[in-house]
Amino acid sequence: MRNKALLPGTTLKGGKYRIERVLGHGTFGITYLASCSVTVEGELGQMSANINVAVKEFFMSEINNRNEGSNAVEGSTGELFTNYCYKFRREAENMAKLRHEGIVQVSDVFDENNTAYYVMQYIDGGSLDSYIIKKGRLAESEVVRLTSEIGDALHYLHSKRMLHLDLKPSNVMLDKNGHAHLIDFGLSKQYDATGNPESSTSVGAGTPGYAPIEQTTHNDSTFQPTIDIYALGATMFKMLTGQRPPEASDILNEGFPRSLLLQNGVSPYLATIVEKAMSPQRNNRYADIEDMLTAIGDKSNIIADIDDDPTSFHAPVYGPPPFHENRQRIAPTPTVYGPPPVFENEENSKRPNENANDEDDEDDENNGGNNVYKKIIAVIAIAIVIMLLFVFVSIFSELTH
C-alpha cells in the first residue's frame, strides 16, 4: 500500500482524527487506526482524553492512486467511483442506525481528499479468521458460544430489515474478552416493510464458500434471511474444521461433506445443524436465525442424539444466551451430558447385560472344573486297567512254565 495509504501522523477533519497506522485494506477501502481527542465533562469540570477509533477510507485499489507527498485521491471523477462512493456512504449511514453490542458502532462520516471516510468503534483484538488459523480449529463449546453471539447480532440486524450478505470469519472481530462483533457492511442491503430493497442495486455475490447459490446467481432480490443463515452455517464449518467450506454448487452436486465434520470430532447433532444451515435449497434451511439458535440450544435434541447411539459420549453442548430487549450478553449456562454415574456398590452399578455376562462366566468356570475332574478319573481308570493287564500277563507266564 506504499504511495496509496495515508502516512502516520496525517490528520483528518481539521485535526480531529490522527492516523496512527494501517489496520487493513481491501478492494474498496483502507482501514486505519486513528486517535481522536474527546472532551469528558462532569459536575466539577471537564478534561480532554485521547481514544482509539478505526477510520475507513473509500479507496478503489484498481483505479485509485495517491501521489507521493499528497493526501488527495486520484481517479475519483469517474462514474464507477462515484456510484461506489455513494454506496460507501450509505453503508456508514445504515451502520450508524444500528445499536447492538455485537455490531461495530459508526459515529461519523465525512468527505475529504476527493473521497469519503467513516469513523467506527475500534475493536482491540483480531479477526475470527486469524483466531481459527492460530488454533487450527475450535472446540465445539466455543463454536456454539461464538455462533450464539454472531447469531444474536444477525437476529437484531434482520429485525431492522437489513441483510449483511458477506458474513465470514474475516468479517467478525473478537475483542480482548473473546466476544464477537460484526464488521464490513459493504454488501449489506436495507429492505422496506414489504420486503423489497430500498436501492435498485443488485445483491452482491458474496464470498465463495459462504454465499448460497441464490446469492451468486442474483435470482431474487427480496428479503431473504436464509442468505445470512447459510453464511452462518459456513462460518461454523470453518470454526469446527479449520478448513474453508465447500462452495454451494459443490454441495449441490456432490453432497454435504458431513464426514469431514465427524472426523474432526464434531457431534452428529451439531453436524446436522451445520448441514441444514448450508442446504443448497433455501427452503430446507432454518426459516430464521432464531430457529437456528433454538436448535443449537435444544437440549431435548441432544439427549435424543445420545440415546440413538448409547455407546458414544459427546462433548458438552451449551445453549445460546436468551434474547433480551436490552440485548445484553448473558453468559450461557453449561448443560453437560456425561456417561452413566458410578455407584458406591459396584455390583449394583452393573447393567443387566453385564450381570448376564457375569452369570455366563460363572457357568463357564463350573463347566471347566467338571471337565478337569472327569479327565483325572479317566487317567486313573486307564492306569488301573494297565496294571491289571500286567498282573494277568505275569501269572499266565508262570503257569505256562
Short mmCIF file of C-alpha atoms in Angstrom, two decimals:
data_model
loop_
_atom_site.label_atom_id
_atom_site.label_comp_id
_atom_site.label_asym_id
_atom_site.label_seq_id
_atom_site.Cartn_x
_atom_site.Cartn_y
_atom_site.Cartn_z
CA MET A 1 0.00 0.00 0.00
CA ARG A 2 3.00 2.33 -0.26
CA ASN A 3 2.16 5.60 -2.04
CA LYS A 4 -1.53 4.73 -1.60
CA ALA A 5 -2.26 4.75 2.14
CA LEU A 6 -2.18 7.86 4.30
CA LEU A 7 1.03 8.22 6.28
CA PRO A 8 1.12 8.02 10.10
CA GLY A 9 0.62 11.46 11.59
CA THR A 10 -1.80 12.60 8.88
CA THR A 11 -4.82 14.42 10.33
CA LEU A 12 -8.39 14.45 9.07
CA LYS A 13 -11.42 16.67 9.62
CA GLY A 14 -9.49 19.67 10.82
CA GLY A 15 -7.19 17.70 13.11
CA LYS A 16 -9.95 15.76 14.90
CA TYR A 17 -8.56 12.39 13.79
CA ARG A 18 -4.87 11.49 13.63
CA ILE A 19 -3.78 8.47 11.56
CA GLU A 20 -1.57 6.03 13.53
CA ARG A 21 -1.19 3.06 11.19
CA VAL A 22 -2.94 0.89 8.59
CA LEU A 23 -5.14 -1.87 10.02
CA GLY A 24 -6.14 -3.48 6.73
CA HIS A 25 -7.11 -2.87 3.13
CA GLY A 26 -9.35 -4.39 0.52
CA THR A 27 -10.77 -3.81 -2.93
CA PHE A 28 -12.88 -0.84 -1.87
CA GLY A 29 -11.13 0.70 1.08
CA ILE A 30 -8.29 1.16 3.53
CA THR A 31 -8.89 0.97 7.29
CA TYR A 32 -6.67 2.92 9.67
CA LEU A 33 -6.13 3.02 13.40
CA ALA A 34 -6.53 6.64 14.44
CA SER A 35 -6.56 8.63 17.66
CA CYS A 36 -9.29 11.08 18.47
CA SER A 37 -9.33 13.82 21.10
CA VAL A 38 -12.55 13.93 23.11
CA THR A 39 -13.78 16.09 25.96
CA VAL A 40 -15.21 14.49 29.07
CA GLU A 41 -17.49 16.72 31.14
CA GLY A 42 -18.50 16.27 34.77
CA GLU A 43 -20.00 18.22 37.65
CA LEU A 44 -16.60 19.58 38.65
CA GLY A 45 -15.36 20.44 35.18
CA GLN A 46 -14.08 18.87 32.00
CA MET A 47 -10.97 17.16 30.70
CA SER A 48 -9.54 16.02 27.38
CA ALA A 49 -8.70 12.43 26.55
CA ASN A 50 -7.48 10.51 23.52
CA ILE A 51 -9.30 7.40 22.37
CA ASN A 52 -8.59 4.99 19.54
CA VAL A 53 -11.02 4.70 16.64
CA ALA A 54 -11.00 2.96 13.27
CA VAL A 55 -11.25 5.17 10.18
CA LYS A 56 -12.24 3.60 6.86
CA GLU A 57 -11.29 5.42 3.68
CA PHE A 58 -13.07 4.73 0.38
CA PHE A 59 -10.26 3.76 -1.98
CA MET A 60 -10.73 1.54 -5.04
CA SER A 61 -7.42 -0.25 -5.34
CA GLU A 62 -7.84 -0.94 -9.06
CA ILE A 63 -8.46 2.65 -10.18
CA ASN A 64 -7.34 4.98 -7.38
CA ASN A 65 -3.90 6.25 -6.51
CA ARG A 66 -2.27 8.84 -4.32
CA ASN A 67 0.74 10.85 -5.44
CA GLU A 68 3.72 11.00 -3.13
CA GLY A 69 3.52 13.95 -0.79
CA SER A 70 -0.22 14.37 -1.36
CA ASN A 71 -3.26 13.09 0.56
CA ALA A 72 -5.66 13.63 -2.34
CA VAL A 73 -7.04 10.53 -4.04
CA GLU A 74 -6.51 10.41 -7.81
CA GLY A 75 -9.02 8.81 -10.18
CA SER A 76 -12.11 9.88 -8.27
CA THR A 77 -14.02 11.60 -11.07
CA GLY A 78 -15.38 8.60 -12.99
CA GLU A 79 -18.93 7.28 -12.82
CA LEU A 80 -17.80 3.94 -11.34
CA PHE A 81 -16.03 5.66 -8.45
CA THR A 82 -18.98 8.00 -7.86
CA ASN A 83 -21.52 5.15 -7.70
CA TYR A 84 -19.49 3.01 -5.32
CA CYS A 85 -18.58 6.00 -3.16
CA TYR A 86 -22.31 6.64 -2.76
CA LYS A 87 -22.78 3.04 -1.61
CA PHE A 88 -19.87 3.52 0.79
CA ARG A 89 -21.62 6.46 2.44
CA ARG A 90 -24.88 4.50 2.54
CA GLU A 91 -23.03 1.69 4.31
CA ALA A 92 -21.93 4.16 7.00
CA GLU A 93 -25.40 5.65 7.35
CA ASN A 94 -27.02 2.21 7.68
CA MET A 95 -24.48 1.06 10.27
CA ALA A 96 -24.95 4.28 12.28
CA LYS A 97 -28.61 3.33 12.78
CA LEU A 98 -27.68 0.04 14.42
CA ARG A 99 -27.30 -0.19 18.20
CA HIS A 100 -26.16 -3.65 19.21
CA GLU A 101 -23.07 -4.67 21.15
CA GLY A 102 -22.32 -7.37 18.58
CA ILE A 103 -22.19 -4.87 15.70
CA VAL A 104 -19.38 -2.33 15.35
CA GLN A 105 -20.62 1.23 16.02
CA VAL A 106 -20.26 4.07 13.49
CA SER A 107 -20.06 7.64 14.78
CA ASP A 108 -19.03 9.91 11.89
CA VAL A 109 -18.93 10.19 8.10
CA PHE A 110 -17.34 12.97 6.03
CA ASP A 111 -15.76 13.85 2.67
CA GLU A 112 -12.11 14.82 2.31
CA ASN A 113 -9.17 14.27 -0.05
CA ASN A 114 -11.54 13.65 -3.02
CA THR A 115 -13.05 10.64 -1.27
CA ALA A 116 -15.20 9.63 1.72
CA TYR A 117 -14.41 8.42 5.24
CA TYR A 118 -16.36 7.00 8.13
CA VAL A 119 -15.31 6.55 11.74
CA MET A 120 -16.19 3.46 13.73
CA GLN A 121 -15.51 1.70 17.00
CA TYR A 122 -12.04 0.18 17.24
CA ILE A 123 -12.07 -3.46 18.34
CA ASP A 124 -8.76 -4.10 20.08
CA GLY A 125 -8.35 -7.73 19.16
CA GLY A 126 -8.17 -9.74 15.95
CA SER A 127 -10.44 -11.32 13.39
CA LEU A 128 -12.17 -14.64 13.95
CA ASP A 129 -10.36 -15.92 10.87
CA SER A 130 -6.94 -15.17 12.41
CA TYR A 131 -8.05 -16.86 15.62
CA ILE A 132 -9.08 -20.02 13.75
CA ILE A 133 -5.76 -20.10 11.90
CA LYS A 134 -3.90 -19.76 15.20
CA LYS A 135 -5.89 -22.52 16.93
CA GLY A 136 -6.27 -24.86 13.95
CA ARG A 137 -9.93 -25.45 14.78
CA LEU A 138 -12.14 -24.51 17.72
CA ALA A 139 -13.72 -26.62 20.44
CA GLU A 140 -17.39 -27.37 19.96
CA SER A 141 -18.43 -25.43 23.07
CA GLU A 142 -16.56 -22.33 21.87
CA VAL A 143 -18.11 -22.62 18.41
CA VAL A 144 -21.58 -22.71 19.94
CA ARG A 145 -20.84 -19.65 22.11
CA LEU A 146 -19.48 -17.60 19.20
CA THR A 147 -22.31 -18.73 16.92
CA SER A 148 -24.79 -17.58 19.55
CA GLU A 149 -23.20 -14.13 19.71
CA ILE A 150 -22.94 -13.73 15.93
CA GLY A 151 -26.47 -15.08 15.53
CA ASP A 152 -27.82 -12.65 18.12
CA ALA A 153 -26.30 -9.75 16.14
CA LEU A 154 -27.81 -11.10 12.90
CA HIS A 155 -31.18 -11.51 14.60
CA TYR A 156 -31.10 -7.83 15.55
CA LEU A 157 -29.93 -6.86 12.04
CA HIS A 158 -32.77 -8.80 10.43
CA SER A 159 -35.28 -7.19 12.78
CA LYS A 160 -34.23 -3.88 11.19
CA ARG A 161 -34.93 -5.34 7.72
CA MET A 162 -31.24 -5.47 6.81
CA LEU A 163 -29.09 -8.31 5.46
CA HIS A 164 -25.33 -8.49 5.95
CA LEU A 165 -24.68 -10.56 2.78
CA ASP A 166 -20.95 -11.04 3.45
CA LEU A 167 -20.72 -12.87 6.77
CA LYS A 168 -17.48 -14.84 7.12
CA PRO A 169 -14.76 -15.26 9.79
CA SER A 170 -12.68 -12.36 8.42
CA ASN A 171 -15.68 -10.04 8.89
CA VAL A 172 -16.03 -10.94 12.57
CA MET A 173 -13.77 -9.24 15.11
CA LEU A 174 -13.02 -10.67 18.55
CA ASP A 175 -12.34 -8.23 21.38
CA LYS A 176 -9.96 -8.87 24.27
CA ASN A 177 -12.67 -10.76 26.14
CA GLY A 178 -13.33 -13.04 23.16
CA HIS A 179 -16.72 -11.56 22.25
CA ALA A 180 -17.71 -11.34 18.57
CA HIS A 181 -18.51 -8.16 16.64
CA LEU A 182 -19.77 -7.96 13.05
CA ILE A 183 -17.89 -5.60 10.72
CA ASP A 184 -17.75 -4.73 7.00
CA PHE A 185 -21.27 -3.97 5.83
CA GLY A 186 -20.09 -3.14 2.31
CA LEU A 187 -22.52 -5.62 0.71
CA SER A 188 -25.31 -5.11 3.24
CA LYS A 189 -28.73 -4.21 1.91
CA GLN A 190 -31.64 -2.39 3.53
CA TYR A 191 -35.20 -3.53 2.79
CA ASP A 192 -38.53 -1.83 3.38
CA ALA A 193 -41.50 -3.17 5.32
CA THR A 194 -42.80 -5.04 2.26
CA GLY A 195 -39.51 -6.93 1.81
CA ASN A 196 -38.29 -5.00 -1.22
CA PRO A 197 -34.83 -3.41 -1.39
CA GLU A 198 -34.62 0.35 -0.80
CA SER A 199 -32.00 0.68 -3.57
CA SER A 200 -32.02 -0.73 -7.09
CA THR A 201 -28.51 -2.15 -6.95
CA SER A 202 -28.24 -5.92 -7.21
CA VAL A 203 -27.30 -8.17 -4.32
CA GLY A 204 -23.53 -8.69 -4.15
CA ALA A 205 -22.18 -12.12 -5.00
CA GLY A 206 -20.59 -12.58 -1.58
CA THR A 207 -17.58 -14.79 -0.86
CA PRO A 208 -17.26 -18.30 -2.38
CA GLY A 209 -17.87 -20.91 0.29
CA TYR A 210 -20.02 -18.54 2.35
CA ALA A 211 -22.58 -17.47 -0.27
CA PRO A 212 -25.55 -19.67 -1.24
CA ILE A 213 -26.47 -20.34 -4.85
CA GLU A 214 -29.32 -17.79 -4.92
CA GLN A 215 -26.92 -15.02 -3.90
CA THR A 216 -24.34 -15.77 -6.59
CA THR A 217 -26.98 -16.04 -9.34
CA HIS A 218 -29.00 -12.98 -8.20
CA ASN A 219 -32.23 -14.87 -8.79
CA ASP A 220 -34.26 -12.93 -6.25
CA SER A 221 -33.87 -9.51 -4.64
CA THR A 222 -36.49 -9.91 -1.91
CA PHE A 223 -35.64 -10.00 1.80
CA GLN A 224 -34.10 -13.44 2.47
CA PRO A 225 -32.64 -14.09 5.93
CA THR A 226 -31.72 -17.57 4.65
CA ILE A 227 -28.75 -15.99 2.81
CA ASP A 228 -27.16 -14.93 6.12
CA ILE A 229 -28.19 -18.24 7.69
CA TYR A 230 -26.20 -20.11 5.03
CA ALA A 231 -23.17 -17.90 5.75
CA LEU A 232 -23.51 -18.52 9.49
CA GLY A 233 -23.54 -22.28 8.89
CA ALA A 234 -20.47 -21.94 6.67
CA THR A 235 -18.74 -19.90 9.38
CA MET A 236 -19.48 -22.72 11.85
CA PHE A 237 -18.00 -25.19 9.36
CA LYS A 238 -14.76 -23.17 9.24
CA MET A 239 -14.60 -22.92 13.04
CA LEU A 240 -15.21 -26.65 13.55
CA THR A 241 -12.83 -27.96 10.87
CA GLY A 242 -10.33 -25.16 10.30
CA GLN A 243 -10.97 -25.59 6.57
CA ARG A 244 -12.69 -23.37 4.05
CA PRO A 245 -16.27 -24.56 3.48
CA PRO A 246 -17.11 -26.01 0.07
CA GLU A 247 -18.92 -23.83 -2.43
CA ALA A 248 -22.70 -24.12 -2.62
CA SER A 249 -22.57 -25.58 -6.15
CA ASP A 250 -20.24 -28.35 -4.95
CA ILE A 251 -22.65 -29.24 -2.14
CA LEU A 252 -25.50 -29.32 -4.65
CA ASN A 253 -23.63 -31.66 -7.00
CA GLU A 254 -21.57 -33.78 -4.59
CA GLY A 255 -23.45 -33.58 -1.30
CA PHE A 256 -22.58 -32.03 2.04
CA PRO A 257 -19.23 -33.29 3.49
CA ARG A 258 -20.69 -34.41 6.82
CA SER A 259 -17.94 -36.99 7.26
CA LEU A 260 -15.34 -34.22 7.45
CA LEU A 261 -17.10 -32.75 10.46
CA LEU A 262 -17.39 -36.13 12.18
CA GLN A 263 -13.72 -36.90 11.50
CA ASN A 264 -12.86 -33.69 13.36
CA GLY A 265 -14.75 -34.87 16.45
CA VAL A 266 -17.92 -32.82 15.87
CA SER A 267 -21.00 -34.37 17.47
CA PRO A 268 -23.57 -35.73 15.00
CA TYR A 269 -26.12 -33.34 16.48
CA LEU A 270 -24.13 -30.18 15.71
CA ALA A 271 -23.06 -31.55 12.31
CA THR A 272 -26.75 -31.85 11.44
CA ILE A 273 -27.31 -28.19 12.32
CA VAL A 274 -24.45 -27.07 10.05
CA GLU A 275 -25.70 -29.32 7.25
CA LYS A 276 -29.22 -27.91 7.50
CA ALA A 277 -28.00 -24.29 7.56
CA MET A 278 -25.85 -24.93 4.46
CA SER A 279 -28.53 -26.70 2.44
CA PRO A 280 -28.33 -25.71 -1.26
CA GLN A 281 -32.13 -25.42 -1.30
CA ARG A 282 -33.06 -22.40 0.80
CA ASN A 283 -36.43 -23.91 1.76
CA ASN A 284 -34.55 -26.67 3.59
CA ARG A 285 -32.62 -24.21 5.77
CA TYR A 286 -33.80 -22.70 9.02
CA ALA A 287 -36.52 -20.13 8.43
CA ASP A 288 -34.77 -17.52 10.55
CA ILE A 289 -31.77 -17.07 12.83
CA GLU A 290 -33.79 -17.55 15.99
CA ASP A 291 -34.90 -21.01 14.81
CA MET A 292 -31.27 -21.97 14.20
CA LEU A 293 -30.12 -20.78 17.61
CA THR A 294 -33.04 -22.55 19.27
CA ALA A 295 -31.94 -25.77 17.57
CA ILE A 296 -28.41 -25.31 18.91
CA GLY A 297 -29.72 -24.89 22.43
CA ASP A 298 -32.41 -27.56 22.23
CA LYS A 299 -31.34 -29.93 24.99
CA SER A 300 -34.01 -32.49 24.10
CA ASN A 301 -32.43 -32.98 20.67
CA ILE A 302 -29.04 -33.51 22.28
CA ILE A 303 -30.47 -36.18 24.59
CA ALA A 304 -32.21 -37.86 21.66
CA ASP A 305 -28.96 -37.90 19.73
CA ILE A 306 -27.13 -39.56 22.61
CA ASP A 307 -29.92 -42.13 23.01
CA ASP A 308 -29.59 -43.04 19.33
CA ASP A 309 -26.00 -44.12 19.99
CA PRO A 310 -25.68 -45.16 23.67
CA THR A 311 -22.03 -46.15 23.23
CA SER A 312 -20.97 -42.63 22.24
CA PHE A 313 -20.16 -39.73 24.52
CA HIS A 314 -20.45 -36.25 23.05
CA ALA A 315 -18.66 -33.12 24.15
CA PRO A 316 -20.65 -30.73 26.36
CA VAL A 317 -23.03 -28.54 24.37
CA TYR A 318 -24.02 -25.10 25.53
CA GLY A 319 -27.26 -23.36 24.65
CA PRO A 320 -27.31 -19.83 23.22
CA PRO A 321 -27.92 -16.88 25.52
CA PRO A 322 -31.60 -15.92 25.63
CA PHE A 323 -32.82 -12.93 23.63
CA HIS A 324 -33.48 -9.81 25.70
CA GLU A 325 -34.91 -6.46 24.73
CA ASN A 326 -31.86 -4.62 26.06
CA ARG A 327 -29.63 -7.02 24.09
CA GLN A 328 -27.14 -7.53 26.91
CA ARG A 329 -24.99 -10.63 26.74
CA ILE A 330 -25.76 -13.21 29.36
CA ALA A 331 -23.17 -15.90 29.90
CA PRO A 332 -24.59 -19.24 28.75
CA THR A 333 -25.19 -21.86 31.40
CA PRO A 334 -23.49 -25.13 30.50
CA THR A 335 -25.53 -28.29 30.31
CA VAL A 336 -23.26 -31.31 30.41
CA TYR A 337 -24.26 -34.78 29.30
CA GLY A 338 -21.86 -37.43 30.55
CA PRO A 339 -21.53 -41.20 30.90
CA PRO A 340 -23.73 -43.15 33.35
CA PRO A 341 -22.91 -42.47 37.04
CA VAL A 342 -20.78 -44.88 39.08
CA PHE A 343 -22.46 -46.13 42.28
CA GLU A 344 -20.69 -46.97 45.53
CA ASN A 345 -21.81 -50.58 45.25
CA GLU A 346 -20.11 -51.56 42.03
CA GLU A 347 -22.15 -54.77 41.77
CA ASN A 348 -25.38 -52.74 41.74
CA SER A 349 -23.98 -50.36 39.17
CA LYS A 350 -23.67 -53.09 36.57
CA ARG A 351 -26.11 -53.10 33.73
CA PRO A 352 -28.40 -56.13 33.10
CA ASN A 353 -26.25 -57.19 30.16
CA GLU A 354 -23.17 -57.04 32.36
CA ASN A 355 -24.85 -59.26 35.04
CA ALA A 356 -25.87 -61.72 32.37
CA ASN A 357 -22.30 -61.86 31.13
CA ASP A 358 -21.08 -62.49 34.69
CA GLU A 359 -23.52 -65.41 35.09
CA ASP A 360 -22.31 -66.88 31.82
CA ASP A 361 -18.72 -66.57 33.05
CA GLU A 362 -19.62 -68.42 36.26
CA ASP A 363 -21.27 -71.24 34.26
CA ASP A 364 -18.17 -71.47 32.10
CA GLU A 365 -15.98 -71.74 35.19
CA ASN A 366 -18.18 -74.52 36.71
CA ASN A 367 -18.20 -76.47 33.46
CA GLY A 368 -14.44 -76.09 33.20
CA GLY A 369 -13.95 -77.56 36.70
CA ASN A 370 -16.17 -80.58 35.98
CA ASN A 371 -14.18 -81.34 32.83
CA VAL A 372 -10.90 -81.46 34.81
CA TYR A 373 -12.28 -83.95 37.32
CA LYS A 374 -13.53 -86.19 34.53
CA LYS A 375 -10.11 -86.20 32.90
CA ILE A 376 -8.39 -87.22 36.18
CA ILE A 377 -10.81 -90.10 36.74
CA ALA A 378 -10.28 -91.31 33.18
CA VAL A 379 -6.48 -91.31 33.63
CA ILE A 380 -6.75 -93.31 36.89
CA ALA A 381 -9.07 -95.84 35.27
CA ILE A 382 -6.68 -96.36 32.38
CA ALA A 383 -3.76 -96.83 34.81
CA ILE A 384 -5.71 -99.47 36.78
CA VAL A 385 -6.56 -101.34 33.58
CA ILE A 386 -2.89 -101.35 32.51
CA MET A 387 -1.79 -102.66 35.93
CA LEU A 388 -4.36 -105.45 35.83
CA LEU A 389 -3.22 -106.45 32.36
CA PHE A 390 0.39 -106.54 33.57
CA VAL A 391 -0.53 -108.80 36.52
CA PHE A 392 -2.57 -111.07 34.29
CA VAL A 393 0.34 -111.48 31.81
CA SER A 394 2.78 -112.30 34.67
CA ILE A 395 0.53 -115.01 36.13
CA PHE A 396 -0.07 -116.52 32.74
CA SER A 397 3.68 -116.72 32.04
CA GLU A 398 4.37 -118.58 35.33
CA LEU A 399 1.63 -121.13 34.66
CA THR A 400 2.91 -121.95 31.23
CA HIS A 401 6.41 -122.58 32.54
#
